[in-house]
PDB file of C-alpha atoms in Angstrom:
ATOM      1  CA  ALA A   1      68.340  -7.129  45.800  1.00 58.00           C
ATOM      2  CA  GLU A   2      72.230  -6.674  45.938  1.00 66.00           C
ATOM      3  CA  TRP A   3      73.695  -3.298  45.890  1.00 72.00           C
ATOM      4  CA  PRO A   4      75.684  -2.470  43.796  1.00 72.00           C
ATOM      5  CA  PRO A   5      74.442  -4.416  41.088  1.00 70.00           C
ATOM      6  CA  PRO A   6      76.955  -7.034  39.627  1.00 69.00           C
ATOM      7  CA  ALA A   7      78.646  -5.984  36.527  1.00 67.00           C
ATOM      8  CA  PRO A   8      77.315  -7.211  33.194  1.00 64.00           C
ATOM      9  CA  ILE A   9      79.336 -10.072  31.712  1.00 65.00           C
ATOM     10  CA  PHE A  10      79.257  -8.312  28.580  1.00 65.00           C
ATOM     11  CA  SER A  11      80.011  -4.952  27.790  1.00 64.00           C
ATOM     12  CA  LEU A  12      80.156  -3.082  24.459  1.00 67.00           C
ATOM     13  CA  PRO A  13      83.487  -1.127  23.946  1.00 67.00           C
ATOM     14  CA  LEU A  14      82.818   2.627  23.724  1.00 65.00           C
ATOM     15  CA  PRO A  15      84.139   4.229  20.464  1.00 62.00           C
ATOM     16  CA  PRO A  16      87.364   6.033  20.915  1.00 64.00           C
ATOM     17  CA  LEU A  17      87.091   9.801  22.226  1.00 65.00           C
ATOM     18  CA  SER A  18      88.461  11.064  19.072  1.00 64.00           C
ATOM     19  CA  HIS A  19      85.573   9.800  17.118  1.00 61.00           C
ATOM     20  CA  THR A  20      83.652  12.410  15.209  1.00 70.00           C
ATOM     21  CA  PRO A  21      80.075  11.907  14.317  1.00 73.00           C
ATOM     22  CA  PRO A  22      79.154  12.002  10.232  1.00 77.00           C
ATOM     23  CA  PRO A  23      78.431  15.753   8.699  1.00 81.00           C
ATOM     24  CA  PRO A  24      74.884  16.209   8.531  1.00 80.00           C
ATOM     25  CA  PRO A  25      72.966  15.578   5.362  1.00 79.00           C
ATOM     26  CA  PRO A  26      72.659  18.511   3.044  1.00 75.00           C
ATOM     27  CA  PRO A  27      69.425  20.755   3.471  1.00 71.00           C
ATOM     28  CA  HIS A  28      66.487  19.947   1.475  1.00 69.00           C
ATOM     29  CA  PRO A  29      66.176  21.982  -1.624  1.00 65.00           C
ATOM     30  CA  ARG A  30      62.934  23.408  -0.501  1.00 63.00           C
ATOM     31  CA  CYS A  31      64.560  24.460   2.752  1.00 61.00           C
ATOM     32  CA  PHE A  32      63.933  28.250   3.375  1.00 57.00           C
ATOM     33  CA  ARG A  33      67.713  28.994   3.390  1.00 55.00           C
ATOM     34  CA  PHE A  34      68.050  28.040  -0.211  1.00 51.00           C
ATOM     35  CA  ARG A  35      64.862  29.050  -1.494  1.00 54.00           C
ATOM     36  CA  ARG A  36      65.118  32.187  -3.969  1.00 56.00           C
ATOM     37  CA  ARG A  37      62.915  34.770  -2.374  1.00 56.00           C
ATOM     38  CA  ARG A  38      60.587  36.163  -4.584  1.00 61.00           C
ATOM     39  CA  GLN A  39      59.454  39.658  -4.352  1.00 67.00           C
ATOM     40  CA  ALA A  40      55.742  40.075  -2.798  1.00 74.00           C
ATOM     41  CA  ALA A  41      53.187  41.567  -5.386  1.00 86.00           C
ATOM     42  CA  MET A  42      49.344  42.067  -4.775  1.00 93.00           C
ATOM     43  CA  LYS A  43      47.392  40.259  -7.052  1.00 95.00           C
ATOM     44  CA  LEU A  44      44.069  41.549  -8.316  1.00 95.00           C
ATOM     45  CA  LEU A  45      42.361  38.568  -6.462  1.00 94.00           C
ATOM     46  CA  THR A  46      43.486  40.331  -3.254  1.00 93.00           C
ATOM     47  CA  HIS A  47      42.429  43.625  -4.671  1.00 95.00           C
ATOM     48  CA  ASN A  48      38.873  42.432  -4.953  1.00 95.00           C
ATOM     49  CA  LEU A  49      38.686  41.514  -1.083  1.00 93.00           C
ATOM     50  CA  LEU A  50      39.928  44.872   0.079  1.00 95.00           C
ATOM     51  CA  SER A  51      37.650  47.676   1.191  1.00 94.00           C
ATOM     52  CA  SER A  52      38.246  51.047   3.295  1.00 94.00           C
ATOM     53  CA  ARG A  53      37.173  50.839   7.084  1.00 92.00           C
ATOM     54  CA  VAL A  54      37.661  54.464   7.647  1.00 92.00           C
ATOM     55  CA  ARG A  55      35.357  55.810  10.455  1.00 91.00           C
ATOM     56  CA  GLY A  56      32.295  57.271   8.477  1.00 91.00           C
ATOM     57  CA  VAL A  57      32.751  55.378   5.256  1.00 92.00           C
ATOM     58  CA  LYS A  58      29.676  53.201   4.480  1.00 91.00           C
ATOM     59  CA  GLY A  59      30.800  51.114   1.546  1.00 89.00           C
ATOM     60  CA  GLY A  60      34.345  51.840   0.654  1.00 92.00           C
ATOM     61  CA  PHE A  61      34.428  49.462  -2.073  1.00 95.00           C
ATOM     62  CA  PRO A  62      35.782  48.896  -4.721  1.00 95.00           C
ATOM     63  CA  LEU A  63      39.006  50.685  -3.974  1.00 96.00           C
ATOM     64  CA  ALA A  64      40.683  52.662  -7.148  1.00 96.00           C
ATOM     65  CA  LEU A  65      43.668  51.070  -8.172  1.00 97.00           C
ATOM     66  CA  GLN A  66      46.640  53.452  -9.517  1.00 96.00           C
ATOM     67  CA  ALA A  67      49.644  51.127 -10.065  1.00 96.00           C
ATOM     68  CA  SER A  68      53.200  52.628 -10.740  1.00 96.00           C
ATOM     69  CA  GLU A  69      54.603  49.385 -11.103  1.00 95.00           C
ATOM     70  CA  VAL A  70      53.084  46.076 -12.452  1.00 95.00           C
ATOM     71  CA  LYS A  71      54.833  43.102 -13.250  1.00 95.00           C
ATOM     72  CA  ILE A  72      53.454  39.603 -14.806  1.00 94.00           C
ATOM     73  CA  ASN A  73      54.396  36.102 -12.843  1.00 93.00           C
ATOM     74  CA  ASN A  74      53.372  33.064 -14.507  1.00 93.00           C
ATOM     75  CA  VAL A  75      51.285  30.633 -12.506  1.00 94.00           C
ATOM     76  CA  ASP A  76      49.998  27.328 -13.186  1.00 95.00           C
ATOM     77  CA  PHE A  77      46.400  27.326 -14.690  1.00 96.00           C
ATOM     78  CA  ASN A  78      44.131  25.388 -12.689  1.00 95.00           C
ATOM     79  CA  GLN A  79      40.674  25.605 -14.410  1.00 94.00           C
ATOM     80  CA  GLU A  80      38.517  24.354 -11.194  1.00 94.00           C
ATOM     81  CA  PHE A  81      39.832  26.879  -9.130  1.00 95.00           C
ATOM     82  CA  ILE A  82      39.047  29.868 -11.173  1.00 95.00           C
ATOM     83  CA  ALA A  83      35.513  28.558 -12.073  1.00 94.00           C
ATOM     84  CA  ARG A  84      35.078  28.143  -8.333  1.00 93.00           C
ATOM     85  CA  MET A  85      36.334  31.734  -7.824  1.00 94.00           C
ATOM     86  CA  ILE A  86      34.297  33.773 -10.417  1.00 93.00           C
ATOM     87  CA  PRO A  87      30.954  33.513  -8.494  1.00 92.00           C
ATOM     88  CA  LYS A  88      32.477  34.809  -5.394  1.00 93.00           C
ATOM     89  CA  MET A  89      34.293  37.861  -7.112  1.00 93.00           C
ATOM     90  CA  GLU A  90      32.781  41.289  -7.449  1.00 95.00           C
ATOM     91  CA  TRP A  91      33.090  41.489 -11.457  1.00 96.00           C
ATOM     92  CA  ALA A  92      32.602  45.183 -12.333  1.00 95.00           C
ATOM     93  CA  ALA A  93      35.487  45.882  -9.530  1.00 96.00           C
ATOM     94  CA  LEU A  94      37.580  43.159 -11.187  1.00 96.00           C
ATOM     95  CA  VAL A  95      37.124  44.430 -14.568  1.00 96.00           C
ATOM     96  CA  GLY A  96      37.469  48.074 -13.370  1.00 96.00           C
ATOM     97  CA  ALA A  97      40.909  47.233 -11.563  1.00 96.00           C
ATOM     98  CA  ALA A  98      42.353  45.386 -14.495  1.00 96.00           C
ATOM     99  CA  GLU A  99      41.487  48.164 -16.770  1.00 96.00           C
ATOM    100  CA  SER A 100      42.786  50.906 -14.761  1.00 96.00           C
ATOM    101  CA  ILE A 101      46.313  49.237 -14.796  1.00 95.00           C
ATOM    102  CA  GLY A 102      46.132  48.392 -18.440  1.00 94.00           C
ATOM    103  CA  HIS A 103      45.526  44.624 -18.164  1.00 95.00           C
ATOM    104  CA  ARG A 104      41.641  44.026 -18.862  1.00 93.00           C
ATOM    105  CA  ASN A 105      42.794  41.334 -21.065  1.00 87.00           C
ATOM    106  CA  GLY A 106      39.634  40.887 -23.191  1.00 91.00           C
ATOM    107  CA  LEU A 107      37.348  40.499 -20.069  1.00 94.00           C
ATOM    108  CA  PRO A 108      33.603  41.158 -20.920  1.00 94.00           C
ATOM    109  CA  GLN A 109      31.985  44.144 -19.117  1.00 94.00           C
ATOM    110  CA  GLU A 110      29.077  41.855 -17.713  1.00 92.00           C
ATOM    111  CA  LEU A 111      29.355  38.388 -16.638  1.00 91.00           C
ATOM    112  CA  ASP A 112      27.411  36.275 -19.062  1.00 89.00           C
ATOM    113  CA  PRO A 113      25.827  32.795 -17.619  1.00 84.00           C
ATOM    114  CA  GLY A 114      27.738  29.719 -19.111  1.00 84.00           C
ATOM    115  CA  LEU A 115      31.138  31.449 -19.539  1.00 88.00           C
ATOM    116  CA  GLU A 116      32.223  29.637 -16.261  1.00 84.00           C
ATOM    117  CA  SER A 117      32.898  26.577 -18.521  1.00 87.00           C
ATOM    118  CA  ASP A 118      34.652  28.493 -21.640  1.00 93.00           C
ATOM    119  CA  THR A 119      38.340  27.328 -21.119  1.00 94.00           C
ATOM    120  CA  ASP A 120      39.499  30.376 -23.083  1.00 95.00           C
ATOM    121  CA  PHE A 121      37.530  32.741 -20.971  1.00 95.00           C
ATOM    122  CA  LEU A 122      38.820  30.904 -17.791  1.00 96.00           C
ATOM    123  CA  GLN A 123      42.607  31.234 -18.860  1.00 96.00           C
ATOM    124  CA  LYS A 124      41.745  35.406 -19.162  1.00 96.00           C
ATOM    125  CA  VAL A 125      40.359  35.389 -15.739  1.00 96.00           C
ATOM    126  CA  HIS A 126      43.279  33.524 -14.522  1.00 97.00           C
ATOM    127  CA  HIS A 127      45.614  35.677 -16.061  1.00 96.00           C
ATOM    128  CA  VAL A 128      43.868  38.769 -14.671  1.00 96.00           C
ATOM    129  CA  LEU A 129      43.431  37.298 -11.218  1.00 96.00           C
ATOM    130  CA  LEU A 130      46.626  35.428 -10.426  1.00 95.00           C
ATOM    131  CA  GLU A 131      49.238  36.702 -12.940  1.00 95.00           C
ATOM    132  CA  VAL A 132      49.297  40.356 -12.942  1.00 96.00           C
ATOM    133  CA  GLU A 133      50.836  41.604  -9.910  1.00 96.00           C
ATOM    134  CA  VAL A 134      50.850  45.193  -8.537  1.00 96.00           C
ATOM    135  CA  VAL A 135      54.256  45.806  -6.916  1.00 95.00           C
ATOM    136  CA  GLU A 136      54.159  49.508  -6.438  1.00 96.00           C
ATOM    137  CA  GLY A 137      51.137  51.742  -6.312  1.00 96.00           C
ATOM    138  CA  VAL A 138      47.956  53.191  -4.473  1.00 97.00           C
ATOM    139  CA  LEU A 139      44.431  52.198  -3.481  1.00 97.00           C
ATOM    140  CA  LYS A 140      42.327  55.144  -3.117  1.00 97.00           C
ATOM    141  CA  CYS A 141      38.962  54.802  -1.103  1.00 95.00           C
ATOM    142  CA  PRO A 142      36.100  55.917  -3.298  1.00 95.00           C
ATOM    143  CA  GLU A 143      34.245  57.723  -0.498  1.00 94.00           C
ATOM    144  CA  SER A 144      36.747  59.248   1.630  1.00 94.00           C
ATOM    145  CA  GLY A 145      39.618  59.750  -1.107  1.00 95.00           C
ATOM    146  CA  ARG A 146      41.864  58.308   1.844  1.00 95.00           C
ATOM    147  CA  GLU A 147      44.968  56.798  -0.122  1.00 96.00           C
ATOM    148  CA  PHE A 148      46.612  53.236   0.988  1.00 96.00           C
ATOM    149  CA  PRO A 149      49.961  52.674  -0.519  1.00 97.00           C
ATOM    150  CA  ILE A 150      51.151  49.602  -1.966  1.00 96.00           C
ATOM    151  CA  SER A 151      54.912  49.266  -1.266  1.00 95.00           C
ATOM    152  CA  LYS A 152      56.928  46.303  -2.242  1.00 93.00           C
ATOM    153  CA  GLY A 153      53.396  44.456  -3.287  1.00 93.00           C
ATOM    154  CA  ILE A 154      51.778  45.020   0.107  1.00 93.00           C
ATOM    155  CA  PRO A 155      49.019  47.187   0.567  1.00 95.00           C
ATOM    156  CA  ASN A 156      49.110  49.121   3.826  1.00 95.00           C
ATOM    157  CA  MET A 157      45.643  49.503   5.032  1.00 94.00           C
ATOM    158  CA  LEU A 158      46.421  50.543   8.469  1.00 93.00           C
ATOM    159  CA  LEU A 159      44.570  53.454   9.939  1.00 91.00           C
ATOM    160  CA  THR A 160      45.746  56.253  12.255  1.00 88.00           C
ATOM    161  CA  GLU A 161      44.077  56.855  15.574  1.00 88.00           C
ATOM    162  CA  ASP A 162      41.708  59.646  14.171  1.00 86.00           C
ATOM    163  CA  GLU A 163      40.486  57.200  11.358  1.00 85.00           C
ATOM    164  CA  VAL A 164      39.170  54.465  13.283  1.00 84.00           C
TER     165      VAL A 164
END
């Protein structure tokens, strides 16, 4: 093999140095920089999953809900999702929380079998679980009385060192 190798017979001309690359394409509309930020809010679905973990508390569920700001946010209705969620919910806690913030929306006190196939009932549950949002308020432990603030839709469940 020869060194240095022979020069190629054909060489492509390089673009002039003054050539600038084309501008980048515009960002996709769903790009995080262009999305309108929605204020966070705690849904009653989330409330149904929370419990107090303060030292000495046995159950800590359901947390009493006191809301100072509630908003309604429209969410697409998914009948199958709501029907699957109902058996996983603590029904009495859901009804109590909805009633405490004035959004019971005609939910029955007791969950009767067969209601999971009633579309009108499922829409009421959908409204309470996913569309009613707590922006500001307090969650209160039923046993210890410890209050957990809800600020900007986020429940602060952090404990101090002496509560762990």
